[in-house]
PDB file of C-alpha atoms in Angstrom:
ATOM      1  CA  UNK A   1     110.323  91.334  55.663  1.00 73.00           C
ATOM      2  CA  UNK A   2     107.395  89.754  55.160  1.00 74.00           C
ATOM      3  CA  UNK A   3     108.286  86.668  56.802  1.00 71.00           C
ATOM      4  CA  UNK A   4     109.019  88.741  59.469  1.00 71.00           C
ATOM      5  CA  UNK A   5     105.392  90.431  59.717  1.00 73.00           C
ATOM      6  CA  UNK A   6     103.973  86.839  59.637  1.00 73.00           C
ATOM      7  CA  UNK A   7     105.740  85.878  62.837  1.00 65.00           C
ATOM      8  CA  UNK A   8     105.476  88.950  64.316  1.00 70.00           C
ATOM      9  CA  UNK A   9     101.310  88.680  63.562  1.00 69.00           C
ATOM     10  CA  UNK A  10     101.668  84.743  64.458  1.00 77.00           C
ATOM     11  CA  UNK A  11     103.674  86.034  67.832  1.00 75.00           C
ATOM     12  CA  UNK A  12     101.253  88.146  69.228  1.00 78.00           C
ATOM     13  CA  UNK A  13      98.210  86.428  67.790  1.00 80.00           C
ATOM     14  CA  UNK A  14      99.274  83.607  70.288  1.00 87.00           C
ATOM     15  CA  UNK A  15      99.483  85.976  72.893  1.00 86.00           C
ATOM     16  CA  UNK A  16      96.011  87.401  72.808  1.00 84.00           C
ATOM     17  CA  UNK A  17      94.729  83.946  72.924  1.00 87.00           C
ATOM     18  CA  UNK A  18      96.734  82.507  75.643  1.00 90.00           C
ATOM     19  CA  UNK A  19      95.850  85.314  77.244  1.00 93.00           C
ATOM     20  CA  UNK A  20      92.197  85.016  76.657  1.00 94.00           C
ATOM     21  CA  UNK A  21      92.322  81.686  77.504  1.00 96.00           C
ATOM     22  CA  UNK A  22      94.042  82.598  81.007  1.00 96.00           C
ATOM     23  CA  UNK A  23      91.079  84.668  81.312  1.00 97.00           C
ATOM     24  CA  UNK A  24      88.406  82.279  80.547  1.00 97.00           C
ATOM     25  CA  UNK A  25      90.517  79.490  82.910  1.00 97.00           C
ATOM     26  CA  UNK A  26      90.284  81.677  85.885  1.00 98.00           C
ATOM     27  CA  UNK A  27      86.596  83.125  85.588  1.00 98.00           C
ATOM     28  CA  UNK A  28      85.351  79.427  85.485  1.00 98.00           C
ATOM     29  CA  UNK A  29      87.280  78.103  88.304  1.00 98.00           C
ATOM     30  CA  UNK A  30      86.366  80.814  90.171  1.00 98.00           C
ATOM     31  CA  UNK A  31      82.990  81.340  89.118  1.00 98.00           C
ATOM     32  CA  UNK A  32      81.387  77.938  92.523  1.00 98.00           C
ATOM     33  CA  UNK A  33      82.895  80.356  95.289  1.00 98.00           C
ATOM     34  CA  UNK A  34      81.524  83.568  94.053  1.00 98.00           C
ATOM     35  CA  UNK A  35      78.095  84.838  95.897  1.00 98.00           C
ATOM     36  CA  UNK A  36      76.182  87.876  95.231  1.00 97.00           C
ATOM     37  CA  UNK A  37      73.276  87.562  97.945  1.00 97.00           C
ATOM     38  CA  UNK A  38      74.755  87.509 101.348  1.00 97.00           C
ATOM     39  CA  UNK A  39      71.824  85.181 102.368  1.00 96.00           C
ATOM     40  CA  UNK A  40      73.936  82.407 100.353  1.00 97.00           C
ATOM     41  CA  UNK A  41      77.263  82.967 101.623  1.00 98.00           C
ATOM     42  CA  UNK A  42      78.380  80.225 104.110  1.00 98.00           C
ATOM     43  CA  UNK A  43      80.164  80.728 106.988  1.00 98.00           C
ATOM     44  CA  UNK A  44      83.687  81.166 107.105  1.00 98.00           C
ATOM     45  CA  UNK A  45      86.660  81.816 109.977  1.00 97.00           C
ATOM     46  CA  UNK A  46      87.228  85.125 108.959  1.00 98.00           C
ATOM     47  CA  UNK A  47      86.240  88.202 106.639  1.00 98.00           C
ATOM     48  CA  UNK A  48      89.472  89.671 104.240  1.00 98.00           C
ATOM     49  CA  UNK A  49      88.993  93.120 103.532  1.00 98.00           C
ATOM     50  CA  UNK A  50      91.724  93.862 100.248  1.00 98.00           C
ATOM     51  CA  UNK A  51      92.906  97.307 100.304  1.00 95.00           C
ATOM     52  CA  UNK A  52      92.450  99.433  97.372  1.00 93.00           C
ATOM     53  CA  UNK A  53      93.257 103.749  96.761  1.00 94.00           C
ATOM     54  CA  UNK A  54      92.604 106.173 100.329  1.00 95.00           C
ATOM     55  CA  UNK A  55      93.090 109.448 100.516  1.00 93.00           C
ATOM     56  CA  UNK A  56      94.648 111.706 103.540  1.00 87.00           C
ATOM     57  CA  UNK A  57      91.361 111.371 105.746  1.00 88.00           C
ATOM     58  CA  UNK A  58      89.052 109.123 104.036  1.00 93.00           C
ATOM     59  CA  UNK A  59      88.285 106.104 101.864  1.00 95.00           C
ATOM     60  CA  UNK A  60      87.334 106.122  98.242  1.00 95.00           C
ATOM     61  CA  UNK A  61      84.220 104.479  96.918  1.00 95.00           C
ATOM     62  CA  UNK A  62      85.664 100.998  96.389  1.00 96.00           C
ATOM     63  CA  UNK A  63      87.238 100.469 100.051  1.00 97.00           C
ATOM     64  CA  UNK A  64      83.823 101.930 101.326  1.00 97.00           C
ATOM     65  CA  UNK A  65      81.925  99.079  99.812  1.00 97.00           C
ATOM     66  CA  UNK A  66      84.298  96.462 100.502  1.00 97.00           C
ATOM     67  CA  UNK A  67      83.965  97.405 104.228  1.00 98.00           C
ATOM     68  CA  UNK A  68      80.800  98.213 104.053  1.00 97.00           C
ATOM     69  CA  UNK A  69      79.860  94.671 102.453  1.00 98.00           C
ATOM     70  CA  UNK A  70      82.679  92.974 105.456  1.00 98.00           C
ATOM     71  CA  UNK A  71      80.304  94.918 108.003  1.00 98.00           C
ATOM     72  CA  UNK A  72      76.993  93.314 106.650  1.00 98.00           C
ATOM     73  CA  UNK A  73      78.897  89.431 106.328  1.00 98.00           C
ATOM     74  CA  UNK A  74      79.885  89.485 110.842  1.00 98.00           C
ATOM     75  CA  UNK A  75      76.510  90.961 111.003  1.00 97.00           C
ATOM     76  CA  UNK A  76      74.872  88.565 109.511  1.00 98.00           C
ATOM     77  CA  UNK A  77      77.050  85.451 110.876  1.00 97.00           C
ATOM     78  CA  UNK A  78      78.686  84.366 108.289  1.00 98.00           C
ATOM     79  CA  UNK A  79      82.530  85.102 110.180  1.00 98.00           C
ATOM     80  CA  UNK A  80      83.582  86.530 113.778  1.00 97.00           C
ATOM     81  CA  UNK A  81      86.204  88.726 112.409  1.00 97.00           C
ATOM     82  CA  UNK A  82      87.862  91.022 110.178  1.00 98.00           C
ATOM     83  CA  UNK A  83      91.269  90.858 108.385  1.00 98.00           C
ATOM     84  CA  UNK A  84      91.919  93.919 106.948  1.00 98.00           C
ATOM     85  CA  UNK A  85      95.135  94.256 103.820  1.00 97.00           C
ATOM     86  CA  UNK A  86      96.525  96.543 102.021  1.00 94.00           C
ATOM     87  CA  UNK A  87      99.376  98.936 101.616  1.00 94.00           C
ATOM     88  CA  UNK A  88     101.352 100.125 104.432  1.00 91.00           C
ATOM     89  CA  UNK A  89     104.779 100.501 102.611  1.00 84.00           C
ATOM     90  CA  UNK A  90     105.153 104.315 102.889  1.00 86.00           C
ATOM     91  CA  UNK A  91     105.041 106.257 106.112  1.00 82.00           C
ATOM     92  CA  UNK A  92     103.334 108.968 103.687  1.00 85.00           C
ATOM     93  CA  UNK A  93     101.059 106.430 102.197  1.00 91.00           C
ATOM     94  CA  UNK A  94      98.572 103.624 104.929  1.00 93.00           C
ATOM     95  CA  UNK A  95      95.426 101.790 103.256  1.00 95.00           C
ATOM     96  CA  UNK A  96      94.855  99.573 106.290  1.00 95.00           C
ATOM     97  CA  UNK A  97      94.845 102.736 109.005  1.00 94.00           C
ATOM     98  CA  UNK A  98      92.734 104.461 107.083  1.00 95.00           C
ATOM     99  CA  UNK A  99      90.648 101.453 106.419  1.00 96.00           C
ATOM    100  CA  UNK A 100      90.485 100.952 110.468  1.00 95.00           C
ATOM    101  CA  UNK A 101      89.292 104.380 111.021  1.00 94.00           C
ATOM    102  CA  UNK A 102      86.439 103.909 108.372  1.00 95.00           C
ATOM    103  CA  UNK A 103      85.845 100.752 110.170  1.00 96.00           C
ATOM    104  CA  UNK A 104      85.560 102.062 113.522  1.00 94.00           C
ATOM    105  CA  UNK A 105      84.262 105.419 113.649  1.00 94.00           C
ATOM    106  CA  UNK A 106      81.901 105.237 110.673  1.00 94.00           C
ATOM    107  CA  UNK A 107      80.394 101.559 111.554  1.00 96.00           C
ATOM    108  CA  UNK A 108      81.490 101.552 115.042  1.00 95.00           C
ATOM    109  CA  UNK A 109      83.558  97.800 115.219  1.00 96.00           C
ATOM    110  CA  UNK A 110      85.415  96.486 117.984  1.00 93.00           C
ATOM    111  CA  UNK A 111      88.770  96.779 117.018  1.00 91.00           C
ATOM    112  CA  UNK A 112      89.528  93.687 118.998  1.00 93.00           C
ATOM    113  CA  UNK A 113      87.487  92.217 115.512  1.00 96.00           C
ATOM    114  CA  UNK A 114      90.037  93.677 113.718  1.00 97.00           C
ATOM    115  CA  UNK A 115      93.757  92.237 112.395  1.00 97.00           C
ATOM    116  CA  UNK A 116      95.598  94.732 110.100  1.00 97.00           C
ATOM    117  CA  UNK A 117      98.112  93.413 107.421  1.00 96.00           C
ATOM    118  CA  UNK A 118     100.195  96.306 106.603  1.00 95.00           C
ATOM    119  CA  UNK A 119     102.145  94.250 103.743  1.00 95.00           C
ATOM    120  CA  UNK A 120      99.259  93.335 101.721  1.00 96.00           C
ATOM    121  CA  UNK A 121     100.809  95.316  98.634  1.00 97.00           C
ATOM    122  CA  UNK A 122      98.649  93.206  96.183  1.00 97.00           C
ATOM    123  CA  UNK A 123      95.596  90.453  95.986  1.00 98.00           C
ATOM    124  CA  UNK A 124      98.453  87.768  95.427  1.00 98.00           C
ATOM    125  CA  UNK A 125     100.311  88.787  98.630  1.00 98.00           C
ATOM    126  CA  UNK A 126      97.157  89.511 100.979  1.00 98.00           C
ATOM    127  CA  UNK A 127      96.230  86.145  99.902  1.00 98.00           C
ATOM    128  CA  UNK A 128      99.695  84.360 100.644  1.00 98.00           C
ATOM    129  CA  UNK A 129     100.242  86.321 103.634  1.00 98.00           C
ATOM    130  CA  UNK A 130      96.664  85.658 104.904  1.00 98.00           C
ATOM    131  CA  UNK A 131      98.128  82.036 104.773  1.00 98.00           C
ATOM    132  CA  UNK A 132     101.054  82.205 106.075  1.00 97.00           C
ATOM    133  CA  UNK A 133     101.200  85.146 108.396  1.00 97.00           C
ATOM    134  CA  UNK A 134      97.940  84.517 110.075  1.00 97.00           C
ATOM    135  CA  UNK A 135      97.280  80.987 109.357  1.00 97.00           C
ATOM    136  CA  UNK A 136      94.253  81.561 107.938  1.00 98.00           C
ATOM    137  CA  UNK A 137      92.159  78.767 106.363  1.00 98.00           C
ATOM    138  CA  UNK A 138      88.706  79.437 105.125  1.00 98.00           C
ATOM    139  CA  UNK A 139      87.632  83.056 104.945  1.00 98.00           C
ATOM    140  CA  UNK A 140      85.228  85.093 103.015  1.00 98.00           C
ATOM    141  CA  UNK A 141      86.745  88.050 100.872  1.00 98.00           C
ATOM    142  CA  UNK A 142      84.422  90.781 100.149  1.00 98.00           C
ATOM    143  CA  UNK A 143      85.122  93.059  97.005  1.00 98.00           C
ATOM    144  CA  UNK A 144      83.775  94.262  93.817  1.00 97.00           C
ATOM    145  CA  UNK A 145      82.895  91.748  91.149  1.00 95.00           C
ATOM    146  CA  UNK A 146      85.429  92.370  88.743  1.00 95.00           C
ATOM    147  CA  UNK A 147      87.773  91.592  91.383  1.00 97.00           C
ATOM    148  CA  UNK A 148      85.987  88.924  92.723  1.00 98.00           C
ATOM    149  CA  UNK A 149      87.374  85.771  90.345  1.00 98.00           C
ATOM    150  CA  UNK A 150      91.332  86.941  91.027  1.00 98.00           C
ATOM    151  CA  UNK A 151      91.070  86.534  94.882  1.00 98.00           C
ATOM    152  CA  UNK A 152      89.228  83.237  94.491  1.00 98.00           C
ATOM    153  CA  UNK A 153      91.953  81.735  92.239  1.00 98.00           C
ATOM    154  CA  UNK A 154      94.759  82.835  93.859  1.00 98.00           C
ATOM    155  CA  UNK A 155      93.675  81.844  97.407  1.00 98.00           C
ATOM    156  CA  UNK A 156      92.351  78.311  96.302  1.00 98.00           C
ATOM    157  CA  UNK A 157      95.348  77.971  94.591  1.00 98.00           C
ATOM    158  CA  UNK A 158      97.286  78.695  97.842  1.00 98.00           C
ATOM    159  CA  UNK A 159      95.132  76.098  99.846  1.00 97.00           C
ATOM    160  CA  UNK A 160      92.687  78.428 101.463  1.00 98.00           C
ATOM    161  CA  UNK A 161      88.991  77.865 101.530  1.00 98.00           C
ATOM    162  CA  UNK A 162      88.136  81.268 100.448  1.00 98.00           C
ATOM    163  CA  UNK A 163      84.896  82.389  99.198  1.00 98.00           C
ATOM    164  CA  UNK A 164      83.878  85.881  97.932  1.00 98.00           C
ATOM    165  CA  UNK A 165      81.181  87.909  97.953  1.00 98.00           C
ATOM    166  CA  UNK A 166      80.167  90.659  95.884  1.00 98.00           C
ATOM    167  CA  UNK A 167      80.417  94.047  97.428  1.00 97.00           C
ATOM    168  CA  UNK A 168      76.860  95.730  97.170  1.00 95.00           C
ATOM    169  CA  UNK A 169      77.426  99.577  95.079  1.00 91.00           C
ATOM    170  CA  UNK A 170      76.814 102.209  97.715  1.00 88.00           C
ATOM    171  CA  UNK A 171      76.816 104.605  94.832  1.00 84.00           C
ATOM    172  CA  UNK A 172      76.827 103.479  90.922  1.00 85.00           C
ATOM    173  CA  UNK A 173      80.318 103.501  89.158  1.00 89.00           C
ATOM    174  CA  UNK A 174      80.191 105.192  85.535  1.00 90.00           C
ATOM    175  CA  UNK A 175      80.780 102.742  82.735  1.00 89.00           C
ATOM    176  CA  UNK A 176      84.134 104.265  81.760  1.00 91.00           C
ATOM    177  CA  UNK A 177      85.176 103.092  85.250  1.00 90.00           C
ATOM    178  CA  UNK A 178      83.755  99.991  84.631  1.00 90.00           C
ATOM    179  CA  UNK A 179      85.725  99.679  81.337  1.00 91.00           C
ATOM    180  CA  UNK A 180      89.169 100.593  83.106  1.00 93.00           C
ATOM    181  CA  UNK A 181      89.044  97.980  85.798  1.00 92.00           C
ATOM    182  CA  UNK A 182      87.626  95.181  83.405  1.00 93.00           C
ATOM    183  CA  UNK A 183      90.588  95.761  80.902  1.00 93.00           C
ATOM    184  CA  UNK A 184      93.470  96.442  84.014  1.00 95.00           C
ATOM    185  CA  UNK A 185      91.716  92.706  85.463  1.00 96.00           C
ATOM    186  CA  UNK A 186      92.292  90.940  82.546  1.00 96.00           C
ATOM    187  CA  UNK A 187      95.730  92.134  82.762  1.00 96.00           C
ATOM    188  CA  UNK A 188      95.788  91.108  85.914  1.00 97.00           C
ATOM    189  CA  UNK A 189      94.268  87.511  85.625  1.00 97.00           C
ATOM    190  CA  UNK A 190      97.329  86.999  83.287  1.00 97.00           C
ATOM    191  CA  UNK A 191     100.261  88.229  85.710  1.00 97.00           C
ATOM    192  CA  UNK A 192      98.683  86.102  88.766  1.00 98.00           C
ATOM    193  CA  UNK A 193      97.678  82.947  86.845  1.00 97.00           C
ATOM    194  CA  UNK A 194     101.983  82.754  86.318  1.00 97.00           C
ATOM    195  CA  UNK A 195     102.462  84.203  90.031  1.00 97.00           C
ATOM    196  CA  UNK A 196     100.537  81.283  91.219  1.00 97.00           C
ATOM    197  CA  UNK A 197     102.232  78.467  88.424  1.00 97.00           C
ATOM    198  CA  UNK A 198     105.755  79.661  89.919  1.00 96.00           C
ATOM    199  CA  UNK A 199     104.732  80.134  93.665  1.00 95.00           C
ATOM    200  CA  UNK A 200     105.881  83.445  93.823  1.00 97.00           C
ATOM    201  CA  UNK A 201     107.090  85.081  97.447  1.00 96.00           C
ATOM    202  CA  UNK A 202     105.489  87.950  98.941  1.00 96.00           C
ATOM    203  CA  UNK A 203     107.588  91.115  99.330  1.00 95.00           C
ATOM    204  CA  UNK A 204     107.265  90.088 103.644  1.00 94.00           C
ATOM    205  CA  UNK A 205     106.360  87.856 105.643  1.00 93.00           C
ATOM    206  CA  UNK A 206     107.230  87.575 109.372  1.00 89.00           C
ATOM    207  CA  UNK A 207     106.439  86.489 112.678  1.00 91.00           C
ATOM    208  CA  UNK A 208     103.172  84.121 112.705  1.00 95.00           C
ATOM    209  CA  UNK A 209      99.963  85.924 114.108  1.00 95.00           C
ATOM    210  CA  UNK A 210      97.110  83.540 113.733  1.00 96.00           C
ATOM    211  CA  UNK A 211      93.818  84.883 113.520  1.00 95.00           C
ATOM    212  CA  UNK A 212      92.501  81.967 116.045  1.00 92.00           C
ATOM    213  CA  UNK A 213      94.245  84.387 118.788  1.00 91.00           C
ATOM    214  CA  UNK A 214      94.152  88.062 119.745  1.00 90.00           C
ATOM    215  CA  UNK A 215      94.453  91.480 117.243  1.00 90.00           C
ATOM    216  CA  UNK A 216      96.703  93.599 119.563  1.00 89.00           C
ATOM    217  CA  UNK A 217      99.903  92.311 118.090  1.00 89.00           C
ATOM    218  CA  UNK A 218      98.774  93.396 114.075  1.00 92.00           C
ATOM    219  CA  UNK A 219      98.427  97.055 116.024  1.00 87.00           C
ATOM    220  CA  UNK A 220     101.962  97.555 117.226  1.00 59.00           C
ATOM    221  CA  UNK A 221     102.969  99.988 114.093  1.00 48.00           C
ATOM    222  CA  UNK A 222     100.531 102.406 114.631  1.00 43.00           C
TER     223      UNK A 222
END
């Protein structure tokens, strides 16, 4: 028994680390291509928008920054348009409509600006399909900071010169929030780091839409 308890301590002792380590691996190869002040950020081809949690008619807190931080970037220069991913799967269940409506009506964008991924189910696959859907090469992603490493390996890992930049708060998250997400993106780290080692395949993929061309053909589900 007790040799038992040793390798069961020595077992997931190992774990922790390599998972730790993981951690560590990814924050410092990510950490060149992150930017906080939007005067820094260099220009890219086009602005990725991940999806995160909407609601029947609105956005929550996270999307709203994430397009509200998008907004600021094609103000600003720094890309001519938007690429907006996220889940789609469910007819009952649409990030990237809801996403477009925000987008539209609340900061008033062309939707010609506007490409919608409706299979961008997580960071790995908006990434991957970014790349091979839409042929997407450089691009800025805009999201929260905790999130902010993850898309930034996983794209450079993929061959895309992505950048990131921090999505401003529009209102202050409580520290128990903060908490969840940084113990849920460790997790994470850990799942995509392998995703990425075995070149995982997205759950779709599909026709080729590049985003050098128009938007109308990303609109034909609606």
């Amino acid at each position: 028994m007790k040799k038992v308890l040793v390798f069961l301590f020595c077992f997931f002792l190992a774990i922790f680390f390599g998972a730790v380590g993981i951690n560590l691996y990814v924050l410092n190869y990510a950490k060149p291509y992150i930017y906080s002040q939007l005067s820094d950020l260099p220009q890219r081809s086009v602005v990725i928008i991940p999806g995160a949690k909407v609601y029947k008619d609105s956005v929550s807190h996270v999307v709203r920054d994430r397009i509200d931080a998008g907004v600021s970037c094609v103000k600003a220069g720094k890309a001519p348009k938007y690429l907006i991913s996220g889940d789609h799967g469910r007819r009952e269940y649409d990030e990237v409509n809801q996403m477009r409506l925000c987008i539209q009506n609340v900061y008033g964008v062309d939707k010609s600006l506007v490409f919608l991924d409706h299979a961008g189910f997580s960071t790995y696959e908006t990434m991957y399909r970014a790349r091979d859907v839409f042929c997407v090469k450089d691009a800025i992603v805009v999201t929260q900071k905790f999130h902010a490493a993850r898309c930034v390996y996983i794209a450079r890992k993929l061959g895309l010169d992505l950048v990131a930049y921090e999505a401003p708060e529009l209102a202050a998250y409580s520290e128990a929030t903060r908490s969840g997400w940084g113990f849920r993106e460790a997790l994470a780290r850990v799942k995509n780091f392998f995703l990425v080692a075995f070149k995982a395949k997205p759950t779709y993929l599909g026709e080729r839409i590049p985003i050098s061309g128009g938007a109308e053909k990303t609109w034909d589900q609606l």
